[in-house]
Amino acid sequence: MNLSESAKSAANPTSRVVLVTGGNRGIGLAIASRFKAQGDTVLVTYRSGEIPAGLHGIVMDVSDNESVEAAFKEIEANFGTVDVLVANAGITRDGLVMRMSDADFLDVVQTNLVGAFRCAKLVTRGMLKKRSGRIIFVGSVVGMLGSAGQVNYAATKSGLIGMARSFARELGSRGITANVVAPGFVDTDMTAVLEESRRKEIVDAVPLARFCTPDEVAGVVVFLASQDAGYISGAVIPIDGGLGMGH
């Protein structure tokens, strides 16, 4: 199902190449599906599992520079340059700070922060030539609020904000925007394993009194990639039901 850039453009002149890291499940899959539904050519990176129908799968481990470089060579050879990057791939290694190992801290940093940087750096090459592009980092409300037991995760999500704003300042004159979406608690496989008492505690803290759906996150991401959001850059968009209240 590989298409040359010229053939793709002829088939659908408005179609963009959208890359969603970690896009074969959860929030990433919801985002990829929304882009696919509006006619974009959607590539999703994954390390394991199955690729949903209609999406192009690219094997990539964002924590491994060689893997990222190889994946981008494959993408550019078969699909051309990326128009929209959604840096969504992430992991957790939760634990109280007194017990958190260096390995648990560094693994999360390598995937969530360094991995996002690697991908954003590589997509800018094509975006600079086209003088347009959208970079969207999937952050978290805990990047602004902090979270007990998630020092590593919170640090990476906070780091995405500084990174996005630096990209926005550096690349804005070339028509490239960079933004962060900051979801709160989202109904995914990760939160489904929480004990009922913990889920109730979370819901009680959220003004809208419910978890977010993956599709609600996807809707905001797709908007940020649209022409209507062309003058939004360096922003952090909360999708947290009011939990963060602007922090």
JSON list of C-alpha atoms in Angstrom, two decimals:
[
{"chain": "A", "resi": 1, "resn": "MET", "atom": "CA", "xyz": [0.00, 0.00, 0.00]},
{"chain": "A", "resi": 2, "resn": "ASN", "atom": "CA", "xyz": [3.00, 2.26, -0.47]},
{"chain": "A", "resi": 3, "resn": "LEU", "atom": "CA", "xyz": [2.49, 5.30, -2.66]},
{"chain": "A", "resi": 4, "resn": "SER", "atom": "CA", "xyz": [4.95, 7.65, -4.23]},
{"chain": "A", "resi": 5, "resn": "GLU", "atom": "CA", "xyz": [4.49, 11.28, -3.21]},
{"chain": "A", "resi": 6, "resn": "SER", "atom": "CA", "xyz": [3.28, 12.25, -6.68]},
{"chain": "A", "resi": 7, "resn": "ALA", "atom": "CA", "xyz": [0.79, 9.39, -6.91]},
{"chain": "A", "resi": 8, "resn": "LYS", "atom": "CA", "xyz": [-0.52, 10.15, -3.45]},
{"chain": "A", "resi": 9, "resn": "SER", "atom": "CA", "xyz": [-1.03, 13.82, -4.33]},
{"chain": "A", "resi": 10, "resn": "ALA", "atom": "CA", "xyz": [-2.86, 12.94, -7.52]},
{"chain": "A", "resi": 11, "resn": "ALA", "atom": "CA", "xyz": [-5.17, 10.55, -5.67]},
{"chain": "A", "resi": 12, "resn": "ASN", "atom": "CA", "xyz": [-6.07, 13.09, -3.00]},
{"chain": "A", "resi": 13, "resn": "PRO", "atom": "CA", "xyz": [-4.53, 16.56, -3.35]},
{"chain": "A", "resi": 14, "resn": "THR", "atom": "CA", "xyz": [-5.50, 17.56, 0.20]},
{"chain": "A", "resi": 15, "resn": "SER", "atom": "CA", "xyz": [-4.12, 14.41, 1.85]},
{"chain": "A", "resi": 16, "resn": "ARG", "atom": "CA", "xyz": [-1.23, 14.92, 4.23]},
{"chain": "A", "resi": 17, "resn": "VAL", "atom": "CA", "xyz": [1.31, 12.47, 5.58]},
{"chain": "A", "resi": 18, "resn": "VAL", "atom": "CA", "xyz": [0.59, 12.14, 9.29]},
{"chain": "A", "resi": 19, "resn": "LEU", "atom": "CA", "xyz": [2.94, 10.26, 11.63]},
{"chain": "A", "resi": 20, "resn": "VAL", "atom": "CA", "xyz": [1.61, 9.15, 15.02]},
{"chain": "A", "resi": 21, "resn": "THR", "atom": "CA", "xyz": [4.17, 7.52, 17.29]},
{"chain": "A", "resi": 22, "resn": "GLY", "atom": "CA", "xyz": [2.76, 4.73, 19.45]},
{"chain": "A", "resi": 23, "resn": "GLY", "atom": "CA", "xyz": [-0.34, 4.85, 17.27]},
{"chain": "A", "resi": 24, "resn": "ASN", "atom": "CA", "xyz": [-1.52, 1.24, 17.25]},
{"chain": "A", "resi": 25, "resn": "ARG", "atom": "CA", "xyz": [-3.57, 1.41, 20.47]},
{"chain": "A", "resi": 26, "resn": "GLY", "atom": "CA", "xyz": [-5.17, 3.69, 23.07]},
{"chain": "A", "resi": 27, "resn": "ILE", "atom": "CA", "xyz": [-4.94, 7.44, 22.56]},
{"chain": "A", "resi": 28, "resn": "GLY", "atom": "CA", "xyz": [-2.56, 7.06, 19.62]},
{"chain": "A", "resi": 29, "resn": "LEU", "atom": "CA", "xyz": [-4.96, 4.80, 17.74]},
{"chain": "A", "resi": 30, "resn": "ALA", "atom": "CA", "xyz": [-7.86, 7.20, 18.34]},
{"chain": "A", "resi": 31, "resn": "ILE", "atom": "CA", "xyz": [-5.75, 10.04, 16.94]},
{"chain": "A", "resi": 32, "resn": "ALA", "atom": "CA", "xyz": [-4.61, 8.01, 13.94]},
{"chain": "A", "resi": 33, "resn": "SER", "atom": "CA", "xyz": [-8.18, 6.94, 13.18]},
{"chain": "A", "resi": 34, "resn": "ARG", "atom": "CA", "xyz": [-9.46, 10.53, 13.19]},
{"chain": "A", "resi": 35, "resn": "PHE", "atom": "CA", "xyz": [-6.79, 11.62, 10.71]},
{"chain": "A", "resi": 36, "resn": "LYS", "atom": "CA", "xyz": [-7.50, 8.58, 8.54]},
{"chain": "A", "resi": 37, "resn": "ALA", "atom": "CA", "xyz": [-11.24, 9.39, 8.54]},
{"chain": "A", "resi": 38, "resn": "GLN", "atom": "CA", "xyz": [-10.58, 12.80, 7.03]},
{"chain": "A", "resi": 39, "resn": "GLY", "atom": "CA", "xyz": [-8.51, 11.37, 4.19]},
{"chain": "A", "resi": 40, "resn": "ASP", "atom": "CA", "xyz": [-4.93, 11.74, 5.40]},
{"chain": "A", "resi": 41, "resn": "THR", "atom": "CA", "xyz": [-2.25, 9.13, 4.83]},
{"chain": "A", "resi": 42, "resn": "VAL", "atom": "CA", "xyz": [-1.59, 7.92, 8.36]},
{"chain": "A", "resi": 43, "resn": "LEU", "atom": "CA", "xyz": [1.55, 6.15, 9.55]},
{"chain": "A", "resi": 44, "resn": "VAL", "atom": "CA", "xyz": [1.70, 4.67, 13.03]},
{"chain": "A", "resi": 45, "resn": "THR", "atom": "CA", "xyz": [4.84, 3.52, 14.79]},
{"chain": "A", "resi": 46, "resn": "TYR", "atom": "CA", "xyz": [4.85, 0.48, 17.00]},
{"chain": "A", "resi": 47, "resn": "ARG", "atom": "CA", "xyz": [7.18, -1.94, 18.71]},
{"chain": "A", "resi": 48, "resn": "SER", "atom": "CA", "xyz": [4.81, -4.89, 18.99]},
{"chain": "A", "resi": 49, "resn": "GLY", "atom": "CA", "xyz": [1.20, -5.85, 18.41]},
{"chain": "A", "resi": 50, "resn": "GLU", "atom": "CA", "xyz": [-1.01, -5.56, 15.34]},
{"chain": "A", "resi": 51, "resn": "ILE", "atom": "CA", "xyz": [-1.56, -2.70, 12.93]},
{"chain": "A", "resi": 52, "resn": "PRO", "atom": "CA", "xyz": [-5.22, -1.66, 12.58]},
{"chain": "A", "resi": 53, "resn": "ALA", "atom": "CA", "xyz": [-6.75, -1.89, 9.10]},
{"chain": "A", "resi": 54, "resn": "GLY", "atom": "CA", "xyz": [-6.24, 1.14, 6.89]},
{"chain": "A", "resi": 55, "resn": "LEU", "atom": "CA", "xyz": [-3.16, 2.41, 8.69]},
{"chain": "A", "resi": 56, "resn": "HIS", "atom": "CA", "xyz": [0.46, 2.05, 7.65]},
{"chain": "A", "resi": 57, "resn": "GLY", "atom": "CA", "xyz": [2.65, 0.46, 10.30]},
{"chain": "A", "resi": 58, "resn": "ILE", "atom": "CA", "xyz": [6.25, 1.50, 10.83]},
{"chain": "A", "resi": 59, "resn": "VAL", "atom": "CA", "xyz": [8.43, -0.42, 13.29]},
{"chain": "A", "resi": 60, "resn": "MET", "atom": "CA", "xyz": [10.16, 2.13, 15.50]},
{"chain": "A", "resi": 61, "resn": "ASP", "atom": "CA", "xyz": [11.55, 2.22, 19.01]},
{"chain": "A", "resi": 62, "resn": "VAL", "atom": "CA", "xyz": [11.73, 5.93, 19.82]},
{"chain": "A", "resi": 63, "resn": "SER", "atom": "CA", "xyz": [14.22, 5.23, 22.63]},
{"chain": "A", "resi": 64, "resn": "ASP", "atom": "CA", "xyz": [16.73, 3.87, 20.08]},
{"chain": "A", "resi": 65, "resn": "ASN", "atom": "CA", "xyz": [18.29, 6.42, 17.73]},
{"chain": "A", "resi": 66, "resn": "GLU", "atom": "CA", "xyz": [19.22, 3.82, 15.09]},
{"chain": "A", "resi": 67, "resn": "SER", "atom": "CA", "xyz": [15.66, 2.53, 15.05]},
{"chain": "A", "resi": 68, "resn": "VAL", "atom": "CA", "xyz": [14.29, 6.05, 14.59]},
{"chain": "A", "resi": 69, "resn": "GLU", "atom": "CA", "xyz": [16.73, 6.86, 11.79]},
{"chain": "A", "resi": 70, "resn": "ALA", "atom": "CA", "xyz": [15.90, 3.63, 9.96]},
{"chain": "A", "resi": 71, "resn": "ALA", "atom": "CA", "xyz": [12.17, 4.23, 10.30]},
{"chain": "A", "resi": 72, "resn": "PHE", "atom": "CA", "xyz": [12.43, 7.73, 8.87]},
{"chain": "A", "resi": 73, "resn": "LYS", "atom": "CA", "xyz": [14.41, 6.46, 5.88]},
{"chain": "A", "resi": 74, "resn": "GLU", "atom": "CA", "xyz": [11.59, 3.98, 5.22]},
{"chain": "A", "resi": 75, "resn": "ILE", "atom": "CA", "xyz": [8.93, 6.66, 5.64]},
{"chain": "A", "resi": 76, "resn": "GLU", "atom": "CA", "xyz": [10.58, 9.16, 3.30]},
{"chain": "A", "resi": 77, "resn": "ALA", "atom": "CA", "xyz": [11.34, 6.50, 0.68]},
{"chain": "A", "resi": 78, "resn": "ASN", "atom": "CA", "xyz": [7.75, 5.23, 0.56]},
{"chain": "A", "resi": 79, "resn": "PHE", "atom": "CA", "xyz": [5.57, 8.18, 1.54]},
{"chain": "A", "resi": 80, "resn": "GLY", "atom": "CA", "xyz": [7.62, 11.36, 1.25]},
{"chain": "A", "resi": 81, "resn": "THR", "atom": "CA", "xyz": [8.12, 13.89, 4.02]},
{"chain": "A", "resi": 82, "resn": "VAL", "atom": "CA", "xyz": [5.89, 14.10, 7.08]},
{"chain": "A", "resi": 83, "resn": "ASP", "atom": "CA", "xyz": [3.41, 16.99, 7.23]},
{"chain": "A", "resi": 84, "resn": "VAL", "atom": "CA", "xyz": [2.05, 16.34, 10.72]},
{"chain": "A", "resi": 85, "resn": "LEU", "atom": "CA", "xyz": [3.86, 14.70, 13.62]},
{"chain": "A", "resi": 86, "resn": "VAL", "atom": "CA", "xyz": [1.98, 13.57, 16.71]},
{"chain": "A", "resi": 87, "resn": "ALA", "atom": "CA", "xyz": [4.60, 12.55, 19.29]},
{"chain": "A", "resi": 88, "resn": "ASN", "atom": "CA", "xyz": [2.49, 10.24, 21.41]},
{"chain": "A", "resi": 89, "resn": "ALA", "atom": "CA", "xyz": [4.73, 7.27, 22.30]},
{"chain": "A", "resi": 90, "resn": "GLY", "atom": "CA", "xyz": [5.32, 7.04, 26.02]},
{"chain": "A", "resi": 91, "resn": "ILE", "atom": "CA", "xyz": [5.88, 4.69, 28.94]},
{"chain": "A", "resi": 92, "resn": "THR", "atom": "CA", "xyz": [5.58, 4.77, 32.71]},
{"chain": "A", "resi": 93, "resn": "ARG", "atom": "CA", "xyz": [7.84, 3.34, 35.40]},
{"chain": "A", "resi": 94, "resn": "ASP", "atom": "CA", "xyz": [5.96, 4.50, 38.47]},
{"chain": "A", "resi": 95, "resn": "GLY", "atom": "CA", "xyz": [7.39, 4.34, 41.97]},
{"chain": "A", "resi": 96, "resn": "LEU", "atom": "CA", "xyz": [8.05, 6.42, 45.03]},
{"chain": "A", "resi": 97, "resn": "VAL", "atom": "CA", "xyz": [11.08, 8.65, 44.60]},
{"chain": "A", "resi": 98, "resn": "MET", "atom": "CA", "xyz": [13.01, 7.00, 47.45]},
{"chain": "A", "resi": 99, "resn": "ARG", "atom": "CA", "xyz": [12.78, 3.68, 45.62]},
{"chain": "A", "resi": 100, "resn": "MET", "atom": "CA", "xyz": [13.04, 4.87, 42.02]},
{"chain": "A", "resi": 101, "resn": "SER", "atom": "CA", "xyz": [16.14, 3.55, 40.30]},
{"chain": "A", "resi": 102, "resn": "ASP", "atom": "CA", "xyz": [18.24, 5.51, 37.85]},
{"chain": "A", "resi": 103, "resn": "ALA", "atom": "CA", "xyz": [17.21, 2.99, 35.20]},
{"chain": "A", "resi": 104, "resn": "ASP", "atom": "CA", "xyz": [13.50, 3.63, 35.78]},
{"chain": "A", "resi": 105, "resn": "PHE", "atom": "CA", "xyz": [14.07, 7.37, 35.55]},
{"chain": "A", "resi": 106, "resn": "LEU", "atom": "CA", "xyz": [16.27, 7.24, 32.46]},
{"chain": "A", "resi": 107, "resn": "ASP", "atom": "CA", "xyz": [14.07, 4.74, 30.59]},
{"chain": "A", "resi": 108, "resn": "VAL", "atom": "CA", "xyz": [11.11, 7.11, 30.85]},
{"chain": "A", "resi": 109, "resn": "VAL", "atom": "CA", "xyz": [13.21, 10.12, 29.84]},
{"chain": "A", "resi": 110, "resn": "GLN", "atom": "CA", "xyz": [14.65, 8.26, 26.84]},
{"chain": "A", "resi": 111, "resn": "THR", "atom": "CA", "xyz": [11.22, 7.28, 25.54]},
{"chain": "A", "resi": 112, "resn": "ASN", "atom": "CA", "xyz": [8.94, 10.16, 26.49]},
{"chain": "A", "resi": 113, "resn": "LEU", "atom": "CA", "xyz": [11.28, 13.13, 26.08]},
{"chain": "A", "resi": 114, "resn": "VAL", "atom": "CA", "xyz": [14.35, 12.16, 24.05]},
{"chain": "A", "resi": 115, "resn": "GLY", "atom": "CA", "xyz": [12.23, 9.99, 21.73]},
{"chain": "A", "resi": 116, "resn": "ALA", "atom": "CA", "xyz": [9.88, 12.90, 21.06]},
{"chain": "A", "resi": 117, "resn": "PHE", "atom": "CA", "xyz": [12.87, 15.14, 20.33]},
{"chain": "A", "resi": 118, "resn": "ARG", "atom": "CA", "xyz": [14.38, 12.65, 17.88]},
{"chain": "A", "resi": 119, "resn": "CYS", "atom": "CA", "xyz": [11.17, 12.43, 15.87]},
{"chain": "A", "resi": 120, "resn": "ALA", "atom": "CA", "xyz": [10.49, 16.17, 15.93]},
{"chain": "A", "resi": 121, "resn": "LYS", "atom": "CA", "xyz": [14.04, 16.93, 14.83]},
{"chain": "A", "resi": 122, "resn": "LEU", "atom": "CA", "xyz": [13.79, 14.59, 11.85]},
{"chain": "A", "resi": 123, "resn": "VAL", "atom": "CA", "xyz": [10.38, 15.81, 10.62]},
{"chain": "A", "resi": 124, "resn": "THR", "atom": "CA", "xyz": [11.59, 19.41, 10.58]},
{"chain": "A", "resi": 125, "resn": "ARG", "atom": "CA", "xyz": [13.89, 18.69, 7.63]},
{"chain": "A", "resi": 126, "resn": "GLY", "atom": "CA", "xyz": [10.98, 18.21, 5.26]},
{"chain": "A", "resi": 127, "resn": "MET", "atom": "CA", "xyz": [8.80, 20.83, 6.94]},
{"chain": "A", "resi": 128, "resn": "LEU", "atom": "CA", "xyz": [11.46, 23.49, 6.52]},
{"chain": "A", "resi": 129, "resn": "LYS", "atom": "CA", "xyz": [11.61, 22.80, 2.79]},
{"chain": "A", "resi": 130, "resn": "LYS", "atom": "CA", "xyz": [7.83, 22.98, 2.46]},
{"chain": "A", "resi": 131, "resn": "ARG", "atom": "CA", "xyz": [7.64, 25.99, 4.81]},
{"chain": "A", "resi": 132, "resn": "SER", "atom": "CA", "xyz": [4.75, 24.37, 6.66]},
{"chain": "A", "resi": 133, "resn": "GLY", "atom": "CA", "xyz": [4.16, 21.69, 9.24]},
{"chain": "A", "resi": 134, "resn": "ARG", "atom": "CA", "xyz": [2.47, 20.73, 12.48]},
{"chain": "A", "resi": 135, "resn": "ILE", "atom": "CA", "xyz": [4.25, 19.22, 15.49]},
{"chain": "A", "resi": 136, "resn": "ILE", "atom": "CA", "xyz": [2.00, 18.10, 18.33]},
{"chain": "A", "resi": 137, "resn": "PHE", "atom": "CA", "xyz": [3.36, 16.61, 21.53]},
{"chain": "A", "resi": 138, "resn": "VAL", "atom": "CA", "xyz": [1.08, 14.51, 23.74]},
{"chain": "A", "resi": 139, "resn": "GLY", "atom": "CA", "xyz": [1.83, 15.68, 27.25]},
{"chain": "A", "resi": 140, "resn": "SER", "atom": "CA", "xyz": [-0.16, 15.24, 30.46]},
{"chain": "A", "resi": 141, "resn": "VAL", "atom": "CA", "xyz": [-1.79, 17.24, 33.20]},
{"chain": "A", "resi": 142, "resn": "VAL", "atom": "CA", "xyz": [0.81, 15.81, 35.58]},
{"chain": "A", "resi": 143, "resn": "GLY", "atom": "CA", "xyz": [3.50, 17.72, 33.69]},
{"chain": "A", "resi": 144, "resn": "MET", "atom": "CA", "xyz": [2.07, 20.86, 35.28]},
{"chain": "A", "resi": 145, "resn": "LEU", "atom": "CA", "xyz": [0.57, 19.53, 38.51]},
{"chain": "A", "resi": 146, "resn": "GLY", "atom": "CA", "xyz": [3.12, 16.87, 39.43]},
{"chain": "A", "resi": 147, "resn": "SER", "atom": "CA", "xyz": [2.11, 13.44, 40.63]},
{"chain": "A", "resi": 148, "resn": "ALA", "atom": "CA", "xyz": [3.26, 11.40, 43.61]},
{"chain": "A", "resi": 149, "resn": "GLY", "atom": "CA", "xyz": [4.97, 8.24, 42.40]},
{"chain": "A", "resi": 150, "resn": "GLN", "atom": "CA", "xyz": [5.57, 9.69, 38.93]},
{"chain": "A", "resi": 151, "resn": "VAL", "atom": "CA", "xyz": [8.60, 11.95, 39.28]},
{"chain": "A", "resi": 152, "resn": "ASN", "atom": "CA", "xyz": [10.09, 10.54, 36.08]},
{"chain": "A", "resi": 153, "resn": "TYR", "atom": "CA", "xyz": [6.88, 10.71, 34.04]},
{"chain": "A", "resi": 154, "resn": "ALA", "atom": "CA", "xyz": [5.96, 14.20, 35.25]},
{"chain": "A", "resi": 155, "resn": "ALA", "atom": "CA", "xyz": [9.46, 15.49, 34.48]},
{"chain": "A", "resi": 156, "resn": "THR", "atom": "CA", "xyz": [9.24, 14.27, 30.88]},
{"chain": "A", "resi": 157, "resn": "LYS", "atom": "CA", "xyz": [5.78, 15.71, 30.29]},
{"chain": "A", "resi": 158, "resn": "SER", "atom": "CA", "xyz": [6.88, 19.04, 31.74]},
{"chain": "A", "resi": 159, "resn": "GLY", "atom": "CA", "xyz": [9.95, 18.92, 29.50]},
{"chain": "A", "resi": 160, "resn": "LEU", "atom": "CA", "xyz": [7.75, 18.58, 26.42]},
{"chain": "A", "resi": 161, "resn": "ILE", "atom": "CA", "xyz": [6.32, 22.03, 27.11]},
{"chain": "A", "resi": 162, "resn": "GLY", "atom": "CA", "xyz": [9.71, 23.73, 27.06]},
{"chain": "A", "resi": 163, "resn": "MET", "atom": "CA", "xyz": [10.69, 21.74, 24.01]},
{"chain": "A", "resi": 164, "resn": "ALA", "atom": "CA", "xyz": [7.51, 22.59, 22.08]},
{"chain": "A", "resi": 165, "resn": "ARG", "atom": "CA", "xyz": [7.85, 26.29, 22.86]},
{"chain": "A", "resi": 166, "resn": "SER", "atom": "CA", "xyz": [11.48, 26.28, 21.75]},
{"chain": "A", "resi": 167, "resn": "PHE", "atom": "CA", "xyz": [10.51, 24.56, 18.49]},
{"chain": "A", "resi": 168, "resn": "ALA", "atom": "CA", "xyz": [7.72, 27.12, 18.06]},
{"chain": "A", "resi": 169, "resn": "ARG", "atom": "CA", "xyz": [10.12, 30.05, 18.43]},
{"chain": "A", "resi": 170, "resn": "GLU", "atom": "CA", "xyz": [12.83, 28.53, 16.27]},
{"chain": "A", "resi": 171, "resn": "LEU", "atom": "CA", "xyz": [10.66, 27.31, 13.39]},
{"chain": "A", "resi": 172, "resn": "GLY", "atom": "CA", "xyz": [7.65, 29.63, 13.42]},
{"chain": "A", "resi": 173, "resn": "SER", "atom": "CA", "xyz": [8.97, 31.89, 10.67]},
{"chain": "A", "resi": 174, "resn": "ARG", "atom": "CA", "xyz": [8.88, 28.87, 8.33]},
{"chain": "A", "resi": 175, "resn": "GLY", "atom": "CA", "xyz": [5.18, 28.22, 8.91]},
{"chain": "A", "resi": 176, "resn": "ILE", "atom": "CA", "xyz": [5.74, 25.38, 11.40]},
{"chain": "A", "resi": 177, "resn": "THR", "atom": "CA", "xyz": [3.70, 25.24, 14.59]},
{"chain": "A", "resi": 178, "resn": "ALA", "atom": "CA", "xyz": [4.48, 23.25, 17.74]},
{"chain": "A", "resi": 179, "resn": "ASN", "atom": "CA", "xyz": [1.97, 22.64, 20.51]},
{"chain": "A", "resi": 180, "resn": "VAL", "atom": "CA", "xyz": [1.25, 20.35, 23.45]},
{"chain": "A", "resi": 181, "resn": "VAL", "atom": "CA", "xyz": [-2.00, 18.67, 24.39]},
{"chain": "A", "resi": 182, "resn": "ALA", "atom": "CA", "xyz": [-2.23, 17.82, 28.08]},
{"chain": "A", "resi": 183, "resn": "PRO", "atom": "CA", "xyz": [-4.82, 15.10, 28.76]},
{"chain": "A", "resi": 184, "resn": "GLY", "atom": "CA", "xyz": [-5.96, 14.28, 32.25]},
{"chain": "A", "resi": 185, "resn": "PHE", "atom": "CA", "xyz": [-7.14, 10.78, 33.13]},
{"chain": "A", "resi": 186, "resn": "VAL", "atom": "CA", "xyz": [-8.19, 8.98, 29.95]},
{"chain": "A", "resi": 187, "resn": "ASP", "atom": "CA", "xyz": [-10.18, 5.76, 29.69]},
{"chain": "A", "resi": 188, "resn": "THR", "atom": "CA", "xyz": [-7.55, 3.39, 28.25]},
{"chain": "A", "resi": 189, "resn": "ASP", "atom": "CA", "xyz": [-6.13, -0.03, 29.05]},
{"chain": "A", "resi": 190, "resn": "MET", "atom": "CA", "xyz": [-3.65, 1.70, 31.37]},
{"chain": "A", "resi": 191, "resn": "THR", "atom": "CA", "xyz": [-6.33, 3.28, 33.57]},
{"chain": "A", "resi": 192, "resn": "ALA", "atom": "CA", "xyz": [-8.68, 0.30, 33.30]},
{"chain": "A", "resi": 193, "resn": "VAL", "atom": "CA", "xyz": [-6.47, -1.67, 35.71]},
{"chain": "A", "resi": 194, "resn": "LEU", "atom": "CA", "xyz": [-6.86, 0.91, 38.48]},
{"chain": "A", "resi": 195, "resn": "GLU", "atom": "CA", "xyz": [-8.76, -0.23, 41.54]},
{"chain": "A", "resi": 196, "resn": "GLU", "atom": "CA", "xyz": [-12.33, 1.05, 41.75]},
{"chain": "A", "resi": 197, "resn": "SER", "atom": "CA", "xyz": [-11.52, 3.08, 44.84]},
{"chain": "A", "resi": 198, "resn": "ARG", "atom": "CA", "xyz": [-8.72, 4.88, 42.98]},
{"chain": "A", "resi": 199, "resn": "ARG", "atom": "CA", "xyz": [-10.96, 5.52, 39.97]},
{"chain": "A", "resi": 200, "resn": "LYS", "atom": "CA", "xyz": [-13.57, 7.06, 42.26]},
{"chain": "A", "resi": 201, "resn": "GLU", "atom": "CA", "xyz": [-10.92, 9.21, 43.92]},
{"chain": "A", "resi": 202, "resn": "ILE", "atom": "CA", "xyz": [-9.85, 10.52, 40.50]},
{"chain": "A", "resi": 203, "resn": "VAL", "atom": "CA", "xyz": [-13.40, 11.18, 39.30]},
{"chain": "A", "resi": 204, "resn": "ASP", "atom": "CA", "xyz": [-14.17, 13.06, 42.52]},
{"chain": "A", "resi": 205, "resn": "ALA", "atom": "CA", "xyz": [-11.22, 15.39, 41.82]},
{"chain": "A", "resi": 206, "resn": "VAL", "atom": "CA", "xyz": [-12.32, 16.19, 38.26]},
{"chain": "A", "resi": 207, "resn": "PRO", "atom": "CA", "xyz": [-14.90, 18.99, 37.94]},
{"chain": "A", "resi": 208, "resn": "LEU", "atom": "CA", "xyz": [-16.58, 17.20, 35.01]},
{"chain": "A", "resi": 209, "resn": "ALA", "atom": "CA", "xyz": [-16.76, 14.08, 37.22]},
{"chain": "A", "resi": 210, "resn": "ARG", "atom": "CA", "xyz": [-15.66, 11.55, 34.60]},
{"chain": "A", "resi": 211, "resn": "PHE", "atom": "CA", "xyz": [-12.67, 10.22, 32.71]},
{"chain": "A", "resi": 212, "resn": "CYS", "atom": "CA", "xyz": [-11.78, 11.58, 29.27]},
{"chain": "A", "resi": 213, "resn": "THR", "atom": "CA", "xyz": [-12.27, 9.41, 26.19]},
{"chain": "A", "resi": 214, "resn": "PRO", "atom": "CA", "xyz": [-9.43, 8.82, 23.70]},
{"chain": "A", "resi": 215, "resn": "ASP", "atom": "CA", "xyz": [-11.60, 10.31, 20.96]},
{"chain": "A", "resi": 216, "resn": "GLU", "atom": "CA", "xyz": [-11.88, 13.58, 22.89]},
{"chain": "A", "resi": 217, "resn": "VAL", "atom": "CA", "xyz": [-8.09, 13.85, 22.90]},
{"chain": "A", "resi": 218, "resn": "ALA", "atom": "CA", "xyz": [-8.02, 12.96, 19.20]},
{"chain": "A", "resi": 219, "resn": "GLY", "atom": "CA", "xyz": [-10.46, 15.73, 18.35]},
{"chain": "A", "resi": 220, "resn": "VAL", "atom": "CA", "xyz": [-8.20, 18.40, 19.86]},
{"chain": "A", "resi": 221, "resn": "VAL", "atom": "CA", "xyz": [-5.11, 16.99, 18.16]},
{"chain": "A", "resi": 222, "resn": "VAL", "atom": "CA", "xyz": [-6.82, 16.98, 14.76]},
{"chain": "A", "resi": 223, "resn": "PHE", "atom": "CA", "xyz": [-7.94, 20.59, 15.33]},
{"chain": "A", "resi": 224, "resn": "LEU", "atom": "CA", "xyz": [-4.37, 21.68, 16.14]},
{"chain": "A", "resi": 225, "resn": "ALA", "atom": "CA", "xyz": [-3.25, 20.13, 12.85]},
{"chain": "A", "resi": 226, "resn": "SER", "atom": "CA", "xyz": [-5.95, 21.94, 10.88]},
{"chain": "A", "resi": 227, "resn": "GLN", "atom": "CA", "xyz": [-5.87, 25.22, 8.99]},
{"chain": "A", "resi": 228, "resn": "ASP", "atom": "CA", "xyz": [-8.16, 26.71, 11.64]},
{"chain": "A", "resi": 229, "resn": "ALA", "atom": "CA", "xyz": [-5.32, 26.35, 14.17]},
{"chain": "A", "resi": 230, "resn": "GLY", "atom": "CA", "xyz": [-2.71, 27.92, 11.92]},
{"chain": "A", "resi": 231, "resn": "TYR", "atom": "CA", "xyz": [-2.08, 30.81, 14.35]},
{"chain": "A", "resi": 232, "resn": "ILE", "atom": "CA", "xyz": [-1.78, 28.62, 17.45]},
{"chain": "A", "resi": 233, "resn": "SER", "atom": "CA", "xyz": [1.80, 27.80, 18.39]},
{"chain": "A", "resi": 234, "resn": "GLY", "atom": "CA", "xyz": [3.66, 27.24, 21.65]},
{"chain": "A", "resi": 235, "resn": "ALA", "atom": "CA", "xyz": [0.38, 26.50, 23.40]},
{"chain": "A", "resi": 236, "resn": "VAL", "atom": "CA", "xyz": [-0.52, 23.91, 26.02]},
{"chain": "A", "resi": 237, "resn": "ILE", "atom": "CA", "xyz": [-4.10, 22.75, 25.54]},
{"chain": "A", "resi": 238, "resn": "PRO", "atom": "CA", "xyz": [-5.55, 20.99, 28.60]},
{"chain": "A", "resi": 239, "resn": "ILE", "atom": "CA", "xyz": [-7.99, 18.12, 28.01]},
{"chain": "A", "resi": 240, "resn": "ASP", "atom": "CA", "xyz": [-8.50, 17.28, 31.65]},
{"chain": "A", "resi": 241, "resn": "GLY", "atom": "CA", "xyz": [-12.10, 18.06, 32.59]},
{"chain": "A", "resi": 242, "resn": "GLY", "atom": "CA", "xyz": [-10.94, 21.04, 34.63]},
{"chain": "A", "resi": 243, "resn": "LEU", "atom": "CA", "xyz": [-8.54, 19.06, 36.83]},
{"chain": "A", "resi": 244, "resn": "GLY", "atom": "CA", "xyz": [-5.57, 21.36, 36.18]},
{"chain": "A", "resi": 245, "resn": "MET", "atom": "CA", "xyz": [-7.52, 24.62, 35.97]},
{"chain": "A", "resi": 246, "resn": "GLY", "atom": "CA", "xyz": [-4.97, 26.26, 33.70]},
{"chain": "A", "resi": 247, "resn": "HIS", "atom": "CA", "xyz": [-1.80, 25.22, 35.51]}
]
